[in-house]
Coordinates of C-alpha atoms in Angstrom, one line a residue:
Chain T
M1 CA -16.5 22.3 -24.6
N2 CA -20.3 22.4 -24.1
I3 CA -21.9 22.5 -20.7
H4 CA -25.4 21.0 -20.3
F5 CA -27.6 21.4 -17.3
S6 CA -30.5 19.0 -16.9
K7 CA -33.0 19.9 -14.1
V8 CA -30.1 20.9 -11.8
I9 CA -31.0 22.2 -8.4
P10 CA -28.5 22.6 -5.5
D11 CA -29.7 21.1 -2.3
P12 CA -29.6 24.4 -0.3
L13 CA -31.8 26.1 -2.9
A14 CA -34.3 23.2 -3.3
S15 CA -36.8 24.8 -0.8
I16 CA -36.7 28.3 -2.4
S17 CA -39.1 29.1 -5.2
H18 CA -37.5 30.1 -8.5
S19 CA -38.9 32.1 -11.4
S20 CA -39.9 30.3 -14.7
Q21 CA -36.8 32.0 -16.3
S22 CA -34.4 30.5 -13.7
I23 CA -31.8 28.1 -15.0
W24 CA -32.4 25.9 -11.8
K25 CA -34.5 22.9 -12.6
S26 CA -34.5 23.7 -16.3
N27 CA -32.5 22.3 -19.3
F28 CA -30.0 24.4 -21.1
T29 CA -26.7 24.1 -22.9
L30 CA -23.7 26.5 -23.1
D31 CA -21.6 25.9 -26.2
N32 CA -18.4 28.0 -26.3
T33 CA -18.3 27.9 -30.0
L34 CA -21.7 29.7 -30.1
D35 CA -22.1 31.4 -26.8
K36 CA -18.8 33.0 -26.1
R37 CA -20.1 35.7 -23.8
V38 CA -22.6 34.7 -21.2
L39 CA -24.1 36.9 -18.5
L40 CA -25.7 35.2 -15.4
N41 CA -27.7 37.9 -13.7
A42 CA -29.4 37.4 -10.3
S43 CA -30.0 39.0 -7.0
S44 CA -28.3 37.9 -3.8
G45 CA -28.9 34.4 -2.4
K46 CA -30.1 32.9 -5.7
G47 CA -27.0 30.8 -6.2
K48 CA -24.6 32.6 -8.5
T49 CA -21.6 31.4 -6.5
T50 CA -23.1 27.9 -6.2
F51 CA -23.5 27.9 -10.0
S52 CA -19.8 28.8 -10.4
N53 CA -18.6 26.2 -7.8
L54 CA -20.7 23.4 -9.4
L55 CA -18.8 24.0 -12.7
V56 CA -15.3 23.5 -11.1
G57 CA -16.3 20.6 -8.9
I58 CA -16.1 22.4 -5.6
R59 CA -19.7 21.5 -4.7
K60 CA -21.4 18.2 -5.3
D61 CA -24.6 18.8 -3.3
Y62 CA -27.1 19.0 -6.1
S63 CA -29.7 16.9 -7.9
G64 CA -30.1 16.7 -11.6
N65 CA -27.3 16.2 -14.1
I66 CA -24.5 18.4 -15.3
L67 CA -22.7 17.2 -18.5
F68 CA -19.4 18.4 -19.9
N69 CA -19.2 17.2 -23.6
N70 CA -22.1 14.8 -22.8
V71 CA -20.2 13.2 -19.8
D72 CA -21.9 13.5 -16.4
I73 CA -19.5 15.4 -14.1
S74 CA -20.7 13.3 -11.1
S75 CA -18.5 10.5 -12.5
F76 CA -15.3 12.6 -12.5
S77 CA -12.4 11.5 -10.4
V78 CA -10.0 13.8 -8.5
E79 CA -7.6 13.5 -11.5
D80 CA -10.3 14.5 -13.9
W81 CA -11.1 17.6 -11.8
V82 CA -7.4 18.5 -11.5
N83 CA -7.3 18.4 -15.3
I84 CA -10.4 20.5 -15.7
R85 CA -9.2 23.1 -13.2
E86 CA -5.8 23.2 -14.8
Q87 CA -6.7 23.1 -18.5
K88 CA -10.4 23.6 -19.2
I89 CA -12.2 25.9 -16.8
S90 CA -10.6 28.9 -15.1
I91 CA -12.4 30.9 -12.4
V92 CA -12.3 34.2 -10.6
H93 CA -13.9 33.5 -7.3
Q94 CA -16.1 36.1 -5.7
D95 CA -13.9 36.1 -2.6
L96 CA -10.9 36.2 -5.0
Q97 CA -8.9 33.4 -3.2
L98 CA -5.6 35.2 -3.2
F99 CA -2.6 34.4 -1.0
L100 CA -2.4 37.5 1.2
N101 CA 1.3 37.0 2.3
L102 CA 2.4 36.8 -1.4
S103 CA 3.1 39.8 -3.6
A104 CA 0.9 40.5 -6.7
I105 CA 3.3 39.0 -9.1
E106 CA 3.8 35.9 -6.9
N107 CA 0.0 35.3 -6.8
I108 CA 0.0 35.3 -10.6
L109 CA 3.1 33.2 -11.0
I110 CA 1.9 30.5 -8.6
K111 CA -0.9 29.8 -11.1
N112 CA 1.2 30.4 -14.2
E113 CA 3.9 28.0 -13.2
L114 CA 1.4 25.1 -13.4
T115 CA 1.1 25.4 -17.2
Q116 CA 3.8 28.0 -18.1
T117 CA 1.1 29.8 -20.2
F118 CA 2.8 33.2 -20.2
S119 CA 6.3 34.5 -19.8
I120 CA 7.1 37.0 -17.0
E121 CA 7.3 39.7 -19.6
E122 CA 3.8 38.9 -20.9
I123 CA 2.4 38.9 -17.3
E124 CA 4.0 42.3 -16.7
I125 CA 2.3 43.6 -19.8
F126 CA -1.0 42.5 -18.3
L127 CA -0.1 44.2 -15.1
K128 CA 0.6 47.4 -17.0
Q129 CA -2.7 47.1 -18.8
V130 CA -4.6 47.0 -15.5
N131 CA -2.5 49.8 -14.0
L132 CA -0.8 47.6 -11.4
F133 CA 2.7 47.2 -12.7
D134 CA 4.1 49.5 -10.1
K135 CA 2.4 47.4 -7.4
K136 CA 3.7 44.0 -8.6
D137 CA 6.0 43.4 -5.7
Q138 CA 3.5 44.7 -3.1
T139 CA 2.0 42.2 -0.7
V140 CA -1.6 41.5 -1.6
A141 CA -2.7 41.9 2.0
T142 CA -2.0 45.7 1.7
M143 CA -3.9 46.2 -1.5
S144 CA -7.4 47.5 -2.0
M145 CA -10.3 45.3 -3.1
G146 CA -10.3 46.7 -6.6
Q147 CA -6.6 46.0 -7.0
K148 CA -7.0 42.5 -5.6
Q149 CA -9.8 41.9 -8.1
R150 CA -7.5 42.9 -11.0
I151 CA -4.8 40.6 -9.7
A152 CA -7.3 37.7 -9.5
I153 CA -8.5 38.3 -13.1
I154 CA -5.0 38.3 -14.5
R155 CA -4.2 35.1 -12.5
A156 CA -7.3 33.4 -13.9
L157 CA -6.1 34.2 -17.5
C158 CA -2.7 32.5 -16.8
Q159 CA -3.8 29.1 -17.9
P160 CA -5.3 27.3 -20.9
F161 CA -9.1 27.2 -20.7
E162 CA -12.3 26.6 -22.7
W163 CA -14.5 28.5 -20.3
I164 CA -13.7 31.2 -17.7
I165 CA -16.1 31.8 -14.9
L166 CA -16.1 35.2 -13.4
D167 CA -18.1 35.5 -10.2
E168 CA -18.9 39.2 -9.8
P169 CA -15.4 40.2 -10.9
F170 CA -16.0 44.0 -11.2
S171 CA -17.9 44.6 -8.0
H172 CA -15.1 46.8 -6.6
L173 CA -13.9 48.3 -9.9
D174 CA -14.7 51.7 -11.4
D175 CA -16.1 51.9 -14.9
E176 CA -12.7 52.5 -16.5
N177 CA -11.0 49.6 -14.8
S178 CA -14.1 47.4 -15.4
K179 CA -13.8 48.1 -19.1
I180 CA -10.1 47.4 -19.2
C181 CA -10.6 44.1 -17.5
F182 CA -13.6 43.1 -19.6
D183 CA -11.6 43.8 -22.8
L184 CA -8.7 41.8 -21.5
I185 CA -10.9 38.8 -20.7
Q186 CA -12.8 39.1 -24.0
N187 CA -9.7 39.4 -26.1
R188 CA -8.1 36.4 -24.4
C189 CA -11.2 34.3 -24.9
F190 CA -11.4 35.2 -28.6
E191 CA -7.7 34.5 -28.9
I192 CA -8.0 30.9 -27.6
N193 CA -11.5 30.3 -28.8
A194 CA -12.9 30.1 -25.3
G195 CA -16.1 31.4 -23.7
F196 CA -16.7 33.3 -20.5
I197 CA -19.6 33.3 -18.0
L198 CA -19.9 36.5 -16.0
T199 CA -22.1 36.6 -12.9
S200 CA -23.5 39.9 -11.7
L201 CA -26.0 41.3 -9.2
D202 CA -27.2 44.0 -11.5
P203 CA -27.9 44.1 -15.2
V204 CA -24.7 44.9 -17.1
E205 CA -25.5 47.3 -19.8
D206 CA -22.1 48.6 -20.8
F207 CA -20.9 45.3 -22.3
Q208 CA -22.1 43.0 -25.1
F209 CA -23.2 39.4 -24.4
D210 CA -24.2 36.5 -26.6
K211 CA -26.4 34.8 -24.0
Y212 CA -28.2 35.9 -20.8
L213 CA -29.0 33.5 -18.0
K214 CA -31.2 34.2 -14.9
L215 CA -31.5 32.5 -11.5
Chain Y
M1 CA 6.9 29.7 -3.5
L2 CA 4.7 26.8 -2.5
K3 CA 6.7 26.5 0.7
K4 CA 6.0 30.2 1.4
V5 CA 2.3 29.6 1.0
L6 CA 1.9 26.3 2.8
F7 CA 4.2 26.8 5.8
H8 CA 3.3 30.4 6.5
N9 CA 1.2 29.8 9.6
Q10 CA 3.4 27.8 12.0
D11 CA 3.5 27.6 15.8
K12 CA 7.3 27.4 16.3
T13 CA 6.9 26.7 20.0
Q14 CA 4.8 23.6 19.4
L15 CA 7.3 22.5 16.7
F16 CA 10.2 22.9 19.1
I17 CA 8.4 20.8 21.8
A18 CA 7.6 18.1 19.4
V19 CA 11.1 18.0 18.0
L20 CA 12.6 17.9 21.6
G21 CA 10.3 15.1 22.6
S22 CA 11.2 13.1 19.4
I23 CA 15.0 13.6 20.0
I24 CA 14.7 12.4 23.6
G25 CA 12.6 9.4 22.5
M26 CA 15.0 8.5 19.7
V27 CA 18.1 8.7 21.9
F28 CA 16.4 6.4 24.4
L29 CA 15.5 4.0 21.6
I30 CA 18.9 3.9 20.0
S31 CA 20.6 3.5 23.4
S32 CA 18.3 0.8 24.7
I33 CA 18.6 -1.3 21.6
H34 CA 22.4 -0.8 21.4
Y35 CA 23.0 -1.8 25.0
L36 CA 20.5 -4.6 25.0
I37 CA 22.5 -6.2 22.1
R38 CA 25.9 -5.4 23.6
V39 CA 25.0 -6.8 27.1
N40 CA 23.6 -10.0 25.6
E41 CA 26.8 -10.3 23.6
F42 CA 28.9 -9.9 26.8
G43 CA 31.2 -12.9 27.3
K44 CA 30.6 -14.3 23.8
G45 CA 33.7 -15.6 22.0
E46 CA 35.6 -16.0 25.2
E47 CA 33.6 -18.9 26.3
I48 CA 33.2 -22.1 24.3
L49 CA 30.0 -22.9 26.2
G50 CA 26.9 -21.5 24.6
P51 CA 25.1 -18.5 26.2
N52 CA 23.0 -19.2 29.4
T53 CA 24.6 -22.6 29.7
M54 CA 25.9 -24.2 32.9
I55 CA 27.0 -27.5 34.3
I56 CA 25.0 -28.4 37.4
Q57 CA 25.6 -31.0 40.1
K58 CA 23.9 -32.1 43.3
K59 CA 25.1 -30.2 46.4
I60 CA 27.6 -32.3 48.3
S61 CA 26.4 -32.8 51.8
N62 CA 27.7 -34.9 54.7
S63 CA 25.2 -37.6 53.9
S64 CA 26.2 -37.8 50.3
S65 CA 29.9 -38.0 51.3
L66 CA 29.0 -41.0 53.5
N67 CA 27.1 -42.5 50.6
I68 CA 23.8 -42.3 52.4
S69 CA 22.2 -40.0 49.8
K70 CA 22.7 -40.1 46.0
N71 CA 24.6 -37.4 44.2
D72 CA 24.1 -38.7 40.7
F73 CA 21.3 -38.0 38.1
T74 CA 18.9 -40.6 36.7
K75 CA 17.8 -40.3 33.1
E76 CA 14.2 -39.6 34.3
E77 CA 15.5 -36.6 36.3
I78 CA 17.2 -35.2 33.2
E79 CA 14.0 -35.7 31.2
R80 CA 12.1 -33.8 33.9
F81 CA 14.6 -30.9 33.7
K82 CA 13.9 -30.6 30.0
K83 CA 10.2 -30.2 30.6
E84 CA 10.6 -27.1 32.7
S85 CA 9.3 -24.0 30.8
F86 CA 12.5 -22.0 31.3
V87 CA 14.9 -24.8 30.3
A88 CA 16.0 -24.7 26.6
D89 CA 17.8 -28.0 26.9
A90 CA 19.5 -30.4 29.3
Q91 CA 21.9 -33.3 28.6
A92 CA 24.1 -35.6 30.7
V93 CA 27.8 -34.8 30.8
I94 CA 29.6 -38.1 29.9
C95 CA 32.9 -38.8 31.6
N96 CA 35.8 -41.0 30.7
N97 CA 35.8 -44.5 32.1
F98 CA 39.5 -45.1 31.4
N99 CA 42.9 -43.6 32.2
V100 CA 44.0 -40.5 30.3
L101 CA 47.3 -38.7 30.2
L102 CA 47.9 -35.4 28.3
L103 CA 51.4 -34.9 27.0
T104 CA 53.1 -32.1 25.0
D105 CA 54.4 -33.4 21.7
D106 CA 56.1 -30.3 20.2
K107 CA 59.8 -29.6 19.7
L108 CA 59.3 -26.0 20.8
V109 CA 57.7 -26.9 24.1
P110 CA 59.4 -28.8 26.9
K111 CA 58.1 -32.2 27.8
F112 CA 55.1 -32.0 30.1
S113 CA 52.4 -34.5 31.0
S114 CA 49.5 -34.6 33.4
D115 CA 46.7 -37.0 34.2
V116 CA 43.5 -35.4 33.0
F117 CA 39.8 -36.0 33.2
L118 CA 37.7 -36.0 30.0
Q119 CA 34.1 -35.0 29.6
T120 CA 31.9 -34.6 26.7
V121 CA 28.7 -32.6 26.1
N122 CA 26.3 -32.4 23.2
T123 CA 27.5 -30.0 20.4
K124 CA 24.5 -27.8 20.7
F125 CA 25.8 -26.5 24.1
L126 CA 29.1 -25.4 22.6
D127 CA 29.9 -22.2 20.7
V128 CA 32.2 -24.1 18.3
S129 CA 31.7 -24.8 14.6
G130 CA 30.6 -28.3 13.8
E131 CA 33.5 -28.8 11.4
K132 CA 36.1 -28.3 14.1
W133 CA 34.3 -30.4 16.6
Q134 CA 34.2 -33.7 14.7
W135 CA 35.9 -37.0 15.3
S136 CA 35.2 -40.4 13.8
E137 CA 37.0 -43.7 14.2
G138 CA 40.2 -43.7 12.2
D139 CA 40.8 -39.9 12.5
T140 CA 44.3 -39.2 13.8
I141 CA 43.6 -35.9 15.5
V142 CA 41.0 -35.4 18.2
P143 CA 39.8 -31.8 18.9
I144 CA 39.8 -30.8 22.6
V145 CA 38.5 -27.8 24.6
M146 CA 41.0 -26.9 27.4
P147 CA 40.1 -25.4 30.8
R148 CA 41.8 -22.0 31.0
D149 CA 43.2 -23.0 34.4
F150 CA 45.1 -25.7 32.6
L151 CA 46.7 -23.1 30.3
V152 CA 47.7 -21.0 33.3
M153 CA 49.4 -24.1 34.8
L154 CA 51.1 -24.9 31.5
N155 CA 52.4 -21.3 31.3
T156 CA 53.7 -21.4 34.8
F157 CA 55.6 -24.6 33.8
M158 CA 56.9 -22.9 30.6
S159 CA 58.0 -19.8 32.6
A160 CA 59.8 -22.0 35.1
S161 CA 61.6 -23.7 32.2
G162 CA 62.7 -20.4 30.8
I163 CA 60.4 -20.5 27.8
P164 CA 58.2 -17.6 26.9
Q165 CA 54.5 -18.0 27.9
V166 CA 52.0 -18.7 25.2
S167 CA 48.8 -16.9 24.4
E168 CA 45.5 -18.8 23.7
D169 CA 46.0 -18.4 20.0
L170 CA 49.6 -19.8 20.2
A171 CA 48.5 -22.6 22.5
K172 CA 46.1 -23.8 19.7
D173 CA 49.2 -24.5 17.6
I174 CA 51.1 -26.6 20.2
K175 CA 51.0 -30.3 19.4
F176 CA 49.6 -32.5 22.3
K177 CA 49.0 -36.2 22.6
L178 CA 46.5 -38.1 24.7
R179 CA 47.5 -41.4 26.1
I180 CA 44.4 -43.5 26.7
S181 CA 44.8 -46.7 28.5
N182 CA 43.4 -49.4 30.8
E183 CA 45.2 -52.1 32.7
T184 CA 45.9 -54.2 29.6
K185 CA 46.3 -51.8 26.7
R186 CA 47.1 -48.3 25.8
D187 CA 47.1 -46.0 22.7
F188 CA 48.3 -42.5 21.7
I189 CA 46.3 -40.0 19.7
T190 CA 47.2 -36.4 18.6
A191 CA 45.0 -33.7 20.3
K192 CA 44.4 -30.2 19.0
I193 CA 43.0 -27.4 21.1
V194 CA 40.0 -25.7 19.4
G195 CA 38.9 -23.5 22.3
F196 CA 39.1 -22.7 26.0
T197 CA 36.6 -22.7 28.8
N198 CA 36.3 -21.1 32.2
E199 CA 33.4 -23.2 33.3
I200 CA 34.5 -26.8 32.9
P201 CA 37.5 -28.1 34.9
S202 CA 38.2 -31.0 32.6
L203 CA 39.2 -31.5 29.0
L204 CA 36.2 -31.6 26.6
V205 CA 36.3 -34.1 23.7
P206 CA 33.7 -34.9 21.0
E207 CA 31.0 -37.3 22.0
S208 CA 32.0 -39.8 19.2
F209 CA 35.5 -40.0 20.6
M210 CA 34.3 -40.5 24.1
N211 CA 31.9 -43.3 23.1
Y212 CA 34.7 -45.0 21.1
A213 CA 37.3 -44.7 23.9
N214 CA 34.8 -45.7 26.6
Q215 CA 33.8 -48.8 24.6
K216 CA 37.5 -49.8 23.9
Y217 CA 39.1 -48.9 27.2
A218 CA 36.3 -48.9 29.8
T219 CA 37.3 -50.2 33.2
E220 CA 33.8 -50.1 34.6
K221 CA 30.5 -51.1 33.1
E222 CA 28.7 -47.7 33.2
K223 CA 29.7 -44.6 35.0
K224 CA 27.2 -42.6 37.0
I225 CA 26.0 -39.2 35.6
T226 CA 27.1 -36.6 38.2
N227 CA 27.0 -33.6 36.0
V228 CA 24.3 -32.3 33.7
M229 CA 24.7 -29.5 31.2
I230 CA 21.6 -27.2 31.2
S231 CA 20.8 -24.1 29.3
S232 CA 18.0 -21.6 30.2
K233 CA 15.9 -19.6 27.8
E234 CA 16.9 -16.0 27.2
G235 CA 15.9 -13.7 30.0
E236 CA 14.6 -16.5 32.3
F237 CA 17.7 -17.0 34.4
G238 CA 15.9 -16.0 37.6
E239 CA 13.5 -19.0 37.2
M240 CA 16.5 -21.2 36.6
E241 CA 18.3 -20.0 39.8
K242 CA 15.1 -20.5 41.9
F243 CA 14.8 -24.0 40.4
L244 CA 18.4 -25.0 41.3
E245 CA 17.9 -23.7 44.8
E246 CA 14.7 -25.7 45.4
R247 CA 16.2 -28.9 44.0
G248 CA 19.4 -28.7 46.0
L249 CA 21.5 -28.3 42.9
E250 CA 24.5 -26.1 42.3
S251 CA 26.6 -24.7 39.6
R252 CA 29.8 -22.7 39.4
K253 CA 29.3 -19.4 41.1
S254 CA 30.8 -17.4 38.2
Q255 CA 28.2 -18.9 35.8
V256 CA 25.4 -18.0 38.2
I257 CA 26.7 -14.4 38.7
I258 CA 27.3 -13.7 35.1
G259 CA 24.0 -15.2 34.1
K260 CA 22.2 -13.3 36.8
L261 CA 23.9 -10.0 35.9
K262 CA 23.1 -10.4 32.2
S263 CA 19.5 -11.3 33.0
I264 CA 19.1 -8.3 35.3
V265 CA 20.7 -5.8 32.9
S266 CA 18.9 -7.3 29.9
T267 CA 15.6 -7.0 31.7
L268 CA 16.4 -3.4 32.6
F269 CA 17.2 -2.6 28.9
I270 CA 14.0 -4.4 27.8
V271 CA 12.0 -2.1 30.2
L272 CA 14.0 0.9 28.8
L273 CA 13.3 -0.3 25.3
V274 CA 9.5 -0.5 25.9
I275 CA 9.6 3.0 27.5
S276 CA 11.7 4.2 24.5
I277 CA 9.2 2.8 21.9
V278 CA 6.4 4.5 23.8
T279 CA 8.3 7.7 23.9
V280 CA 9.1 7.6 20.2
L281 CA 5.5 6.8 19.4
V282 CA 4.2 9.6 21.6
S283 CA 6.7 12.1 20.2
G284 CA 6.0 10.9 16.7
L285 CA 2.3 11.4 17.4
V286 CA 3.0 14.9 18.6
L287 CA 4.8 15.6 15.3
I288 CA 2.0 14.1 13.3
Q289 CA -0.5 16.2 15.4
Y290 CA 1.7 19.2 14.6
M291 CA 1.4 18.4 10.9
Q292 CA -2.4 18.1 11.2
L293 CA -2.5 21.5 13.0
L294 CA -0.3 22.9 10.2
I295 CA -2.8 21.6 7.6
V296 CA -5.7 23.0 9.5
N297 CA -4.0 26.4 9.9
N298 CA -3.3 26.4 6.2
K299 CA -6.6 25.0 5.1
Y300 CA -7.4 28.2 3.1
Q301 CA -4.0 28.0 1.3
I302 CA -4.4 24.3 0.5
R303 CA -8.0 24.7 -0.7
T304 CA -7.0 27.6 -2.9
L305 CA -4.0 25.7 -4.5
L306 CA -6.4 22.8 -5.2
R307 CA -8.9 25.2 -6.8
L308 CA -6.1 26.7 -8.9
G309 CA -5.4 23.2 -10.4
Y310 CA -2.6 22.0 -8.2
K311 CA -2.5 18.2 -7.9
P312 CA -3.3 16.9 -4.4
K313 CA -0.3 14.6 -4.6
K314 CA 2.1 17.5 -5.0
I315 CA 0.7 19.2 -1.8
I316 CA 0.7 15.9 0.1
M317 CA 4.3 15.2 -0.9
K318 CA 5.2 18.8 0.2
F319 CA 3.9 18.2 3.7
T320 CA 5.3 14.6 3.9
K321 CA 8.8 15.9 2.8
Y322 CA 8.7 18.8 5.2
L323 CA 7.8 16.6 8.2
S324 CA 10.1 13.8 7.1
S325 CA 13.0 16.3 6.8
I326 CA 12.3 17.4 10.4
F327 CA 12.2 13.8 11.5
G328 CA 15.4 13.2 9.5
L329 CA 17.1 16.0 11.4
V330 CA 15.8 14.6 14.6
S331 CA 17.3 11.2 13.7
I332 CA 20.7 12.7 12.8
F333 CA 20.7 14.9 16.0
S334 CA 19.7 11.9 18.1
L335 CA 22.5 9.7 16.6
G336 CA 24.9 12.5 17.5
L337 CA 23.7 12.7 21.1
F338 CA 23.8 8.9 21.3
F339 CA 27.5 8.9 20.3
I340 CA 28.3 11.4 23.1
E341 CA 26.2 9.4 25.6
K342 CA 27.8 6.2 24.4
L343 CA 31.3 7.5 25.2
L344 CA 30.1 8.2 28.8
V345 CA 28.2 4.9 29.3
D346 CA 31.0 2.8 27.7
G347 CA 33.4 4.5 30.1
L348 CA 31.1 3.6 33.1
F349 CA 31.0 0.0 31.9
E350 CA 34.8 -0.1 31.6
K351 CA 35.2 1.4 35.1
G352 CA 32.8 -1.3 36.4
G353 CA 35.0 -4.0 34.8
I354 CA 32.6 -4.9 32.1
S355 CA 34.3 -4.8 28.7
I356 CA 31.5 -4.7 26.2
N357 CA 31.9 -4.3 22.5
T358 CA 32.2 -0.5 21.9
S359 CA 31.3 -0.5 18.2
I360 CA 27.9 0.8 17.1
S361 CA 25.4 -2.1 16.8
F362 CA 24.0 -2.3 13.3
I363 CA 20.5 -3.0 14.6
S364 CA 20.3 0.2 16.6
L365 CA 21.1 2.1 13.3
I366 CA 18.5 0.1 11.5
S367 CA 16.0 1.0 14.2
V368 CA 16.6 4.7 13.4
F369 CA 15.9 4.0 9.7
I370 CA 12.8 1.9 10.5
S371 CA 11.5 4.6 12.8
F372 CA 12.1 7.2 10.0
C373 CA 10.3 5.0 7.4
I374 CA 7.3 4.4 9.7
F375 CA 7.1 8.1 10.5
A376 CA 7.3 9.1 6.8
L377 CA 4.6 6.6 5.9
V378 CA 2.2 7.8 8.7
S379 CA 2.9 11.4 7.7
F380 CA 2.0 10.6 4.1
I381 CA -1.2 8.7 5.1
V382 CA -2.4 11.5 7.4
A383 CA -1.5 14.3 4.9
K384 CA -3.3 12.4 2.1
R385 CA -6.5 12.0 4.1
K386 CA -6.5 15.6 5.3
I387 CA -5.7 17.2 1.9
L388 CA -8.0 15.1 -0.1
N389 CA -10.8 16.1 2.3
E390 CA -10.2 19.7 1.1
F391 CA -10.4 18.9 -2.6
F392 CA -14.2 19.0 -2.9
S393 CA -14.8 21.8 -0.4

């Protein structure tokens, strides 16, 4: 699925000046067959979360045009967005959007049961990979931010997708866990021929990307 | 798991208050509809005269006895009665203008005869099927409605003759004959009882028979109309009573008392019904309000599920089903309480000498179903509006 931005500017950012390299008000295309790994790097308040939210239809307050496979997303109905959120674009929100009263495994299963993408055994392998298997039945409310981030990443992987948006997913992870999670995401994307867009406050030098975007 | 997510933040006290209010409202609603129907049915079947129907006559005074004032009705007077807003219909009661003798004509019943007085009223005032109440020239059997007092008299006679008394149903099978005559000729015709009345002291016959017999055996040219059959509209008996009083008219006391009682009790139940509907609406609104609060309290959970790719319809149905199941339980519990209350109230009616039908009225059960459907529909609409609002936020 290719994503095309044509002079897009979110309403709240319209009064702020943006650099010439900024994607706001410019034209660009992201094609998951060419640009599998995209880094969106910007300082605070430049619209990283807004960018993520525009792509999953959470926000509609913008001018310009966003096209998915040449179709303007402003014409999408609720059913279209349900399909996109369920099958085409997965997202790890910056605030993680976990259910605090559910356990780690329940938070993942509630997403997985929509599409039955993985079996419980496969999910447990993911949990083992991110060193959270022993915490699977622990309520998310009692977990650290780093643990919650890893749960949110695994949950986002539990669906079919063509793009996965990761809004500052490693902000509370150490280098080792960041690497584990990055590899997990990258491997899954290669496996299903999908792309990922990772947003970050700082330049990410440890990982390889195919395309770099700025705000 | 969805239930665990969506119904996590609940204020149980508020839910309890809303449920309690709904149960009270529903019990009121079922009771008022049930008793409104049963009270209106009171007396039906026993009386051949239609509901709210009575025979009126002018009050007999000293002057009318001395023939100074008139005690008969003119056709214009009857037409004026019909124009009153509370009058459903009014018709003259036609009397026989010839001699009539009623005789038993059955081997099982001893010979008995009595002079009787015949009257006829329009079929629309009678609770008797049209098929039974037909007579045309050439027919050998004439249907009759007998005053209950006459049956009591007949039973007294049977008892004195050492024959077992007969019930109303058995009396309908006894063969009778009417001897109609004038000074020059006489005829016999078989009569069959089709019903009984407490309200009319004479035998009722079909209008066609009366016209035929009056033409053939009339001893006078035209008889005066001294009785008028009048029926009031439902729930307007008070107006009718006032009207009779003002015009110097009277009716049998029992008719007035029953009509008045039914009118008062019906009005009370209508007031109770209005209060019940308001109570059910208010308690329903409290439950809907509770659902809105539940949705607001779980806004984050709903929004997150929608962002994960859950269909709004699935979440809407979850809330609708949850609230509907609560209202369903309220309905079942209310029906249970109504049955208990019914036992007590029916006992009170029985003690007061009012034998109403004790079976559950179908309409009161339907009212529960209709309330449930309305509530489920409103829940669905409210949930849909609230949840779709969260989709793009």
